[in-house]
PDB file of C-alpha atoms in Angstrom:
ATOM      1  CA  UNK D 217       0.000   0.000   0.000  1.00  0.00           C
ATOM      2  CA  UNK D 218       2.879   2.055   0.231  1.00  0.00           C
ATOM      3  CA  UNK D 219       3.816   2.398  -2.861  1.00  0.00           C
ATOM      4  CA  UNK D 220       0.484   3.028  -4.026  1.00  0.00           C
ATOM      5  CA  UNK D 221      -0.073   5.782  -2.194  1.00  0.00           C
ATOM      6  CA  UNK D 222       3.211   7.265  -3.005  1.00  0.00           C
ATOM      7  CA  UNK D 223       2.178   6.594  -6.505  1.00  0.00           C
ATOM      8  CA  UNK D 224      -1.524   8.126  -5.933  1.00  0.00           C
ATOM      9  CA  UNK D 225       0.525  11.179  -4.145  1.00  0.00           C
ATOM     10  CA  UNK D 226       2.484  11.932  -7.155  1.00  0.00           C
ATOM     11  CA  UNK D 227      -0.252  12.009  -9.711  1.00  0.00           C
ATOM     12  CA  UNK D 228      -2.156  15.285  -7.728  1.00  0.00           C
ATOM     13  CA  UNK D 229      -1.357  18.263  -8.599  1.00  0.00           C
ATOM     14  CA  UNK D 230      -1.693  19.451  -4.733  1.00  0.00           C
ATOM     15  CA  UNK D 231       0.006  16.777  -3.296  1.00  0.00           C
ATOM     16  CA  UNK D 232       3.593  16.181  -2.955  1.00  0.00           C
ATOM     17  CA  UNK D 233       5.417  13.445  -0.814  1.00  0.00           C
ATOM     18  CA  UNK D 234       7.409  14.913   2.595  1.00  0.00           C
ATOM     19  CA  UNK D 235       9.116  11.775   2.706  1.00  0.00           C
ATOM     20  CA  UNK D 236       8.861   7.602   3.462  1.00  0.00           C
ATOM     21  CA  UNK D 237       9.307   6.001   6.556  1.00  0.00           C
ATOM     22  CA  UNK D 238      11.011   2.491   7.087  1.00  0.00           C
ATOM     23  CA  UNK D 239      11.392   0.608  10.122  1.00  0.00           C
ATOM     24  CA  UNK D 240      14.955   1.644  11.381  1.00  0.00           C
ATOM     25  CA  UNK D 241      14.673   5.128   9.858  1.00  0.00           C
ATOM     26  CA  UNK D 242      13.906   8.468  11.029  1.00  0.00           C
ATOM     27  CA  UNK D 243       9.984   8.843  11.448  1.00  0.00           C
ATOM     28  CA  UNK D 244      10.950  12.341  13.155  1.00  0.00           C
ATOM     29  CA  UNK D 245      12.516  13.710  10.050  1.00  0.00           C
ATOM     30  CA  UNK D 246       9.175  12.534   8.022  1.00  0.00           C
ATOM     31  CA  UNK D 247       6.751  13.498  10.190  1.00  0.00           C
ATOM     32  CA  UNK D 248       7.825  17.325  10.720  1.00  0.00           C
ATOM     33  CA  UNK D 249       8.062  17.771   6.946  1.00  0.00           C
ATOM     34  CA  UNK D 250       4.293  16.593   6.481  1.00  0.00           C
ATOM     35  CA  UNK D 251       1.212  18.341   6.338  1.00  0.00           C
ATOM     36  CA  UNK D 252      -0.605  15.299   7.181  1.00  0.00           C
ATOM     37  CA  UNK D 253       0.817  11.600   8.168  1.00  0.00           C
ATOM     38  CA  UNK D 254      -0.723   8.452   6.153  1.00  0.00           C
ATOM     39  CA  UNK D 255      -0.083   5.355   7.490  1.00  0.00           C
ATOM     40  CA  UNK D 256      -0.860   1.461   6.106  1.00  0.00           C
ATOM     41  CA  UNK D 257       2.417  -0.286   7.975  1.00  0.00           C
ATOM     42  CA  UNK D 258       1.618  -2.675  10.498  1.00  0.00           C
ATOM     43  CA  UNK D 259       0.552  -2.891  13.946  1.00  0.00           C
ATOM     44  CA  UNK D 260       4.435  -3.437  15.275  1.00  0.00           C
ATOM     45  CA  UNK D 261       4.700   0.167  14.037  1.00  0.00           C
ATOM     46  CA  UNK D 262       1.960   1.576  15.529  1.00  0.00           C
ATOM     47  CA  UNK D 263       3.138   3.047  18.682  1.00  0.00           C
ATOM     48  CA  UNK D 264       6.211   4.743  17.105  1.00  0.00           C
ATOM     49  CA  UNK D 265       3.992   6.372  14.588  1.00  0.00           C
ATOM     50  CA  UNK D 266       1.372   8.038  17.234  1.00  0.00           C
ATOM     51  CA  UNK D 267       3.810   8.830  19.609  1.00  0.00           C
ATOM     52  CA  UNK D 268       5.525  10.901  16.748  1.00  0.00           C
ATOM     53  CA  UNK D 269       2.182  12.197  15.216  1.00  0.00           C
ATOM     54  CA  UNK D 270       0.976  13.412  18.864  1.00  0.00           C
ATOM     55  CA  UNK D 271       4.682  14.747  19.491  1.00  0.00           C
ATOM     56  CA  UNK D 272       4.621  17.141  15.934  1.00  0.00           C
ATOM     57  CA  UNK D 273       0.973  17.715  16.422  1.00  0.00           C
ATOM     58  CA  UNK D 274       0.870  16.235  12.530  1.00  0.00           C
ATOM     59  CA  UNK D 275      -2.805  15.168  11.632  1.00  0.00           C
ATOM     60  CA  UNK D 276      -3.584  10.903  10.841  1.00  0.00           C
ATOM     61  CA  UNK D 277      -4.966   9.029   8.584  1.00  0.00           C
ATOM     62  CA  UNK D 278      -4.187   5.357   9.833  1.00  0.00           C
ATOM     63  CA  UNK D 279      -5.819   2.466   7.496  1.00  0.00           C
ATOM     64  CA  UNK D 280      -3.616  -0.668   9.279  1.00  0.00           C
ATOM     65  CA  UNK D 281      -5.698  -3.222  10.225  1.00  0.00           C
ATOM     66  CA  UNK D 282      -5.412  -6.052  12.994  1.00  0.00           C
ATOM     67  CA  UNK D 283      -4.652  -3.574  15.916  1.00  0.00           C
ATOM     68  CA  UNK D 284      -5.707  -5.227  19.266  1.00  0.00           C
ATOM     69  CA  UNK D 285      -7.628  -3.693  21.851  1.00  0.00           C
ATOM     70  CA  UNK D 286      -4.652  -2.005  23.554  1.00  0.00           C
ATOM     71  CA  UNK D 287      -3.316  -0.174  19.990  1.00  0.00           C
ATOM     72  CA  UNK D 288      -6.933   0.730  19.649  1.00  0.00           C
ATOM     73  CA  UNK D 289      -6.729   2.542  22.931  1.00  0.00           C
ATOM     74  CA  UNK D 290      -3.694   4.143  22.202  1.00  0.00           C
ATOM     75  CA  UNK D 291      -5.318   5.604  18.867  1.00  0.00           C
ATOM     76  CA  UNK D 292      -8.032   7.165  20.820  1.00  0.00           C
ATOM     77  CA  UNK D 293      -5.589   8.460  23.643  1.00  0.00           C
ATOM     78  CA  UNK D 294      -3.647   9.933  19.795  1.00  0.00           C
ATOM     79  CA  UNK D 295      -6.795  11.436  19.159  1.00  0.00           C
ATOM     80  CA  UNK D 296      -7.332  13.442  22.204  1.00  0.00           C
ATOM     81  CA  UNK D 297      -4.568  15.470  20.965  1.00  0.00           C
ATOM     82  CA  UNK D 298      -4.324  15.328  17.196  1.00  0.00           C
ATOM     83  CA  UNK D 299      -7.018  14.748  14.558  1.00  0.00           C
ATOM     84  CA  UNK D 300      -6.856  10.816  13.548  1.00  0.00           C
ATOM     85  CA  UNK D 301      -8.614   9.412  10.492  1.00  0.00           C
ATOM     86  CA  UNK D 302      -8.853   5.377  11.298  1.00  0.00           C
ATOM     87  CA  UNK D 303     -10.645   2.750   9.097  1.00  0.00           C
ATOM     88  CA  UNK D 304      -9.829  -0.465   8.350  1.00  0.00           C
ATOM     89  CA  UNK D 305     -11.200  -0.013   4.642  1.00  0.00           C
ATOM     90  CA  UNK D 306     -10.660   3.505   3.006  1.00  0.00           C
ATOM     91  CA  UNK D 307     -12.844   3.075   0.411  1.00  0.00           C
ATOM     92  CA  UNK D 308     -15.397   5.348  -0.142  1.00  0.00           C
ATOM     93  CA  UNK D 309     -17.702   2.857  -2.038  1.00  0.00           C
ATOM     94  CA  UNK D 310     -17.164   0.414   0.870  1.00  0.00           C
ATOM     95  CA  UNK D 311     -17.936   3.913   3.423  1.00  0.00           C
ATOM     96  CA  UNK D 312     -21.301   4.279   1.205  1.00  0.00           C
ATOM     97  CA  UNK D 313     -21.916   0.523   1.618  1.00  0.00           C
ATOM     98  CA  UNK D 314     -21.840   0.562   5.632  1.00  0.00           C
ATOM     99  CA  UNK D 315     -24.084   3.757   5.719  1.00  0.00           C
ATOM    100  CA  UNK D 316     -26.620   2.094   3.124  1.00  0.00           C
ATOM    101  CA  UNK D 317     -26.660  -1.140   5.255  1.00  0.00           C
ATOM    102  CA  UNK D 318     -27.169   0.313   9.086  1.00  0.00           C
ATOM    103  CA  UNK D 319     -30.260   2.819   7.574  1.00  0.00           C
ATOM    104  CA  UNK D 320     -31.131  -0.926   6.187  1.00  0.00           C
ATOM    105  CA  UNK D 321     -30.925  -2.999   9.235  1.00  0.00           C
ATOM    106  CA  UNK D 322     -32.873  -0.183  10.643  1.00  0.00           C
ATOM    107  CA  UNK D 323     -35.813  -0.172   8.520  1.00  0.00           C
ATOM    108  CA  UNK D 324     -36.308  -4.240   7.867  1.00  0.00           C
ATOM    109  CA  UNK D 325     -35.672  -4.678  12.300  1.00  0.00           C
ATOM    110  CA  UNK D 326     -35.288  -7.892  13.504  1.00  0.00           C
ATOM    111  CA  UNK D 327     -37.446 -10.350  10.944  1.00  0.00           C
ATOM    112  CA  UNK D 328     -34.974 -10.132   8.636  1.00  0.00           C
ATOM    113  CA  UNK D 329     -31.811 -12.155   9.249  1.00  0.00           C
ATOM    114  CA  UNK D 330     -27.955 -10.969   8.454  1.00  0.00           C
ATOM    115  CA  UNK D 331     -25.612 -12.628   6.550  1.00  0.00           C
ATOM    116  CA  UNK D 332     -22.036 -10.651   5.321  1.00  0.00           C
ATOM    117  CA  UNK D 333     -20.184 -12.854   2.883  1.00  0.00           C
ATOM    118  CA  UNK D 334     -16.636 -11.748   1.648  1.00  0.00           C
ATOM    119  CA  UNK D 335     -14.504 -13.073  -1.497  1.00  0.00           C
ATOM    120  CA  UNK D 336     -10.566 -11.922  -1.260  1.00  0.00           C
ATOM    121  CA  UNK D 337      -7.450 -13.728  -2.979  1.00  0.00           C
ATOM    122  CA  UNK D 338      -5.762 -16.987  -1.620  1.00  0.00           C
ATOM    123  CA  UNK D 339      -3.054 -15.086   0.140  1.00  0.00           C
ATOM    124  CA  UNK D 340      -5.299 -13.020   2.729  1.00  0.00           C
ATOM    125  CA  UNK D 341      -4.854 -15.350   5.832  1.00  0.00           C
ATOM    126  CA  UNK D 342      -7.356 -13.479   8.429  1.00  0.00           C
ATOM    127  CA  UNK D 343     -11.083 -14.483   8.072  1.00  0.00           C
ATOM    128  CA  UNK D 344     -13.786 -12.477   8.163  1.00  0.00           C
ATOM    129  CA  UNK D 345     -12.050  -9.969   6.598  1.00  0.00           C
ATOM    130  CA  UNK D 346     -11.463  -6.441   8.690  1.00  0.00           C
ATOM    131  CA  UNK D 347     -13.866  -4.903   6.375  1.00  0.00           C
ATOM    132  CA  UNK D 348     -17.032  -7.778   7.318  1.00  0.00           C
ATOM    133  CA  UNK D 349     -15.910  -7.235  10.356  1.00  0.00           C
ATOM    134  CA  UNK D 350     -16.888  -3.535   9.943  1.00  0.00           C
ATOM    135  CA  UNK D 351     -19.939  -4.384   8.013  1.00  0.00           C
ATOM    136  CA  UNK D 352     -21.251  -6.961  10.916  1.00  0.00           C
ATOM    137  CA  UNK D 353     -20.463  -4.966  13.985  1.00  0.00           C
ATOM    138  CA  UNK D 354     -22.502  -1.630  11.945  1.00  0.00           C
ATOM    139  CA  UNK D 355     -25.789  -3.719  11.319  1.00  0.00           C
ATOM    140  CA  UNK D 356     -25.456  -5.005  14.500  1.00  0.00           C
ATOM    141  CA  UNK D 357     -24.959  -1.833  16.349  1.00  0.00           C
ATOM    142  CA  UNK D 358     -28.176  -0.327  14.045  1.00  0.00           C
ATOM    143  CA  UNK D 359     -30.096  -3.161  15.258  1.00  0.00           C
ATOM    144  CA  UNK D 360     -28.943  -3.484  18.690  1.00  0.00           C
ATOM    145  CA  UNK D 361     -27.934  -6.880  18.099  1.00  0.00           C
ATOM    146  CA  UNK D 362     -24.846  -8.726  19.783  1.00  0.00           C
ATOM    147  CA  UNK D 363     -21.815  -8.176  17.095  1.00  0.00           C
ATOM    148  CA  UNK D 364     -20.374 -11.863  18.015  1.00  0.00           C
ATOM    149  CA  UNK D 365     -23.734 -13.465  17.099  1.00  0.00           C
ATOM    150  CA  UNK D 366     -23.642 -12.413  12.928  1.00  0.00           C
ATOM    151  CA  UNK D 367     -22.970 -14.639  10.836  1.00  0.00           C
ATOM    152  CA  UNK D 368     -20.069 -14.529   8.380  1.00  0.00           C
ATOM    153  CA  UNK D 369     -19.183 -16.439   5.245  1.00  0.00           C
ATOM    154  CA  UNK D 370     -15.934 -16.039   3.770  1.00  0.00           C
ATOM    155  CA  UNK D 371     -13.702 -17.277   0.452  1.00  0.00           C
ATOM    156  CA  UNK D 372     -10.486 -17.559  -1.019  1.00  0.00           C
ATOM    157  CA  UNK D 373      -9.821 -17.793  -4.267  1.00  0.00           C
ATOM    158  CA  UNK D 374      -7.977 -16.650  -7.417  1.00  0.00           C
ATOM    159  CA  UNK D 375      -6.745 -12.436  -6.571  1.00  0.00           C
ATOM    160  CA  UNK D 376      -9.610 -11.100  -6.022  1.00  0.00           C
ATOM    161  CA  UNK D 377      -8.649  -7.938  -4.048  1.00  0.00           C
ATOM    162  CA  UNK D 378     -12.168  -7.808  -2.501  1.00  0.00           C
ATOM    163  CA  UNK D 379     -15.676  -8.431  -2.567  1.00  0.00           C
ATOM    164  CA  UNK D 380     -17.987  -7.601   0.540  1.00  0.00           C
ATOM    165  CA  UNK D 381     -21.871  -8.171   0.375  1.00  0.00           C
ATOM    166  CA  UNK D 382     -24.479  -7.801   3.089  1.00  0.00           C
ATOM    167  CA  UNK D 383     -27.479  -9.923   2.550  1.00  0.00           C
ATOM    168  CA  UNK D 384     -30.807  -9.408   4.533  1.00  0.00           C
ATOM    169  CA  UNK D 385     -33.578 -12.473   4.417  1.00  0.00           C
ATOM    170  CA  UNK D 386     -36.821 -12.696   5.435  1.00  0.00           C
ATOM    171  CA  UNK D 387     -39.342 -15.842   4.130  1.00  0.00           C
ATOM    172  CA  UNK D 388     -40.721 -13.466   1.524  1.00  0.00           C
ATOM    173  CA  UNK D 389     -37.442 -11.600   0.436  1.00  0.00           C
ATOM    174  CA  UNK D 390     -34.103 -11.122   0.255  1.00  0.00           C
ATOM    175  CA  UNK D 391     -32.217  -8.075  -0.266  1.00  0.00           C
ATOM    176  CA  UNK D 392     -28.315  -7.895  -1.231  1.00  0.00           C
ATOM    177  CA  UNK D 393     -26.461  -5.206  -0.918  1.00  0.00           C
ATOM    178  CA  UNK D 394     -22.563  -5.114  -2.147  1.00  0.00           C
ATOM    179  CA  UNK D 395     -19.331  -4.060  -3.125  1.00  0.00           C
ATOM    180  CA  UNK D 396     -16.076  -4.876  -5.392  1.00  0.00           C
ATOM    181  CA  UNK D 397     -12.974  -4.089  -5.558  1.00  0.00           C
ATOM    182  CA  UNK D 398     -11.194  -4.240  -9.042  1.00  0.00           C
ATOM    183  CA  UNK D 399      -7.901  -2.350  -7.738  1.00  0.00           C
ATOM    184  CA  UNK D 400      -6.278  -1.560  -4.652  1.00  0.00           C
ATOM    185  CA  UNK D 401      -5.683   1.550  -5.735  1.00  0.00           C
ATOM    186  CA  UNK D 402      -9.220   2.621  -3.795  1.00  0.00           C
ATOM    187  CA  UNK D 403      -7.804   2.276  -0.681  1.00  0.00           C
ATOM    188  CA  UNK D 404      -5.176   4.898  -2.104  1.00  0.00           C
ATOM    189  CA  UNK D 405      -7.680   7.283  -3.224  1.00  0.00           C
ATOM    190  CA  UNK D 406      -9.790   6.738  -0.047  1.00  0.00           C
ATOM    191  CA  UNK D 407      -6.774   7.795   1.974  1.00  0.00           C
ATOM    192  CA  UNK D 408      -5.692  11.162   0.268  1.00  0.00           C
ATOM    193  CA  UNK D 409      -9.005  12.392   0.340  1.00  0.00           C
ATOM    194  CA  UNK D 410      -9.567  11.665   4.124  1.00  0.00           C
ATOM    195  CA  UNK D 411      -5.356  13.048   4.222  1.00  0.00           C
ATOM    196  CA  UNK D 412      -6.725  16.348   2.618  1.00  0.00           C
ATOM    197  CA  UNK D 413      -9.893  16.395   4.883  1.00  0.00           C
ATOM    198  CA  UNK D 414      -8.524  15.788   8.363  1.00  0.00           C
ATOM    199  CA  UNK D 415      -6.232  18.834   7.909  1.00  0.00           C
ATOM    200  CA  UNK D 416      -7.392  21.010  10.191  1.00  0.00           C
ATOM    201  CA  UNK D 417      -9.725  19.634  11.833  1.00  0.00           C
ATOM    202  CA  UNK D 418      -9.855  19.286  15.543  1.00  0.00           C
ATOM    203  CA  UNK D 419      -8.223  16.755  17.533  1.00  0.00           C
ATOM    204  CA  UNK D 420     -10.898  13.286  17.358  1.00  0.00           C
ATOM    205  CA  UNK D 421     -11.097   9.809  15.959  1.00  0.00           C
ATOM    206  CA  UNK D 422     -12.863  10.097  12.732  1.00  0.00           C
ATOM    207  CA  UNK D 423     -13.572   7.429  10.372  1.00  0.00           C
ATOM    208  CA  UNK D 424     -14.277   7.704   6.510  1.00  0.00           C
ATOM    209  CA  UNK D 425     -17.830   7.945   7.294  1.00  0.00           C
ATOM    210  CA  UNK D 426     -17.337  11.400   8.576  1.00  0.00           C
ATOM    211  CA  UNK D 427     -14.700  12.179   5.608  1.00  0.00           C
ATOM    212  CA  UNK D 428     -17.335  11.599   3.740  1.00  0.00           C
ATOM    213  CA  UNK D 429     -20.289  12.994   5.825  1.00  0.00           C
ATOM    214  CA  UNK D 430     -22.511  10.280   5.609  1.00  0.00           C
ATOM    215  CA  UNK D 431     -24.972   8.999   8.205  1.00  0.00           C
ATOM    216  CA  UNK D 432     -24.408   5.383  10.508  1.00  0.00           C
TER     217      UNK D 432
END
């Protein structure tokens, strides 16, 4: 994803890269030439990258995924003092997809059951994905259901790089609502708009639903 967004970065005309951070380099140095901080690494990196994005004051937009409960904590505490942009899926069609499917939940109540099925490629290991995840624990929370009782149904084949659908049943109907992914490069796009939006903001934990102003 790095590379991507460098890539993405260098294709806007009011965009330009303040530098890229490796593990062993100076995050410092990056982070006090940036306007804004984007960040896809991994969760062993987490810690160094709030504690230097709450140090500079820099705005971020963090789209790693698989943080536990403790990083998750220390993104809020990075929040009370910076504004933070956190999804795990910066997609805006995906963003569009969880609004849609909470104002659905809300409308059909409980005689319709919840299924969220997700396709990605042979080499994604965690399953549900992050993103069904997301989708389950929304419809849920619109219903007031229990997030661990959804049901999930997951694939892995070929490369797909992602395919989420939410499907709610009843004995007369079914209605499907879903999303695909043809190219990473959406979670690139997803990120430099919510990297030009968070800018300055006030310090809070946002999520692309708010880059995007839509309703949960």
């Amino acid at each position: 994803m790095g590379q991507a967004i460098a890539r993405a970065v260098q294709a806007e005309d009011d965009l330009g890269l303040a530098g890229v951070w490796e593990r062993g380099g100076d995050l410092g140095a990056v982070v006090s030439a940036a306007d804004v901080l984007v960040d896809f690494s991994l969760p062993g990196a987490t810690r160094e990258v709030l504690d230097a994005t709450t140090a500079s004051g820099t705005p971020l937009v963090c789209g790693v995924t698989g943080l536990d409960e403790d990083l998750l904590a220390a993104l809020a505490a990075a929040a009370a003092t910076v504004p933070v942009v956190y999804d795990r899926n910066m997609s805006l069609g995906i963003a569009v997809l969880e609004s849609i499917a909470a104002r659905a939940a809300r409308a059909l109540g409980s005689g319709f059951g919840v299924e969220v099925h997700e396709t990605h490629h042979v080499h994604k290991i965690d399953a549900p994905s992050g993103t069904a995840l997301k989708l389950g624990e929304t419809v849920a929370e619109a219903r007031g259901d229990d997030p661990a009782a959804m049901h999930y149904e997951s694939l892995r084949r070929g490369d797909v790089p992602g395919d989420h659908t939410v499907i709610f049943t009843s004995p007369a109907e079914t209605l499907r609502l879903g999303h695909s992914v043809s190219t990473r490069e959406v979670f690139a796009d997803g990120a430099l708009r919510a990297a030009r939006w968070v800018i300055g903001r006030p310090a809070g934990l946002y999520a692309m639903r708010n880059v995007l102003d839509l309703e949960r």
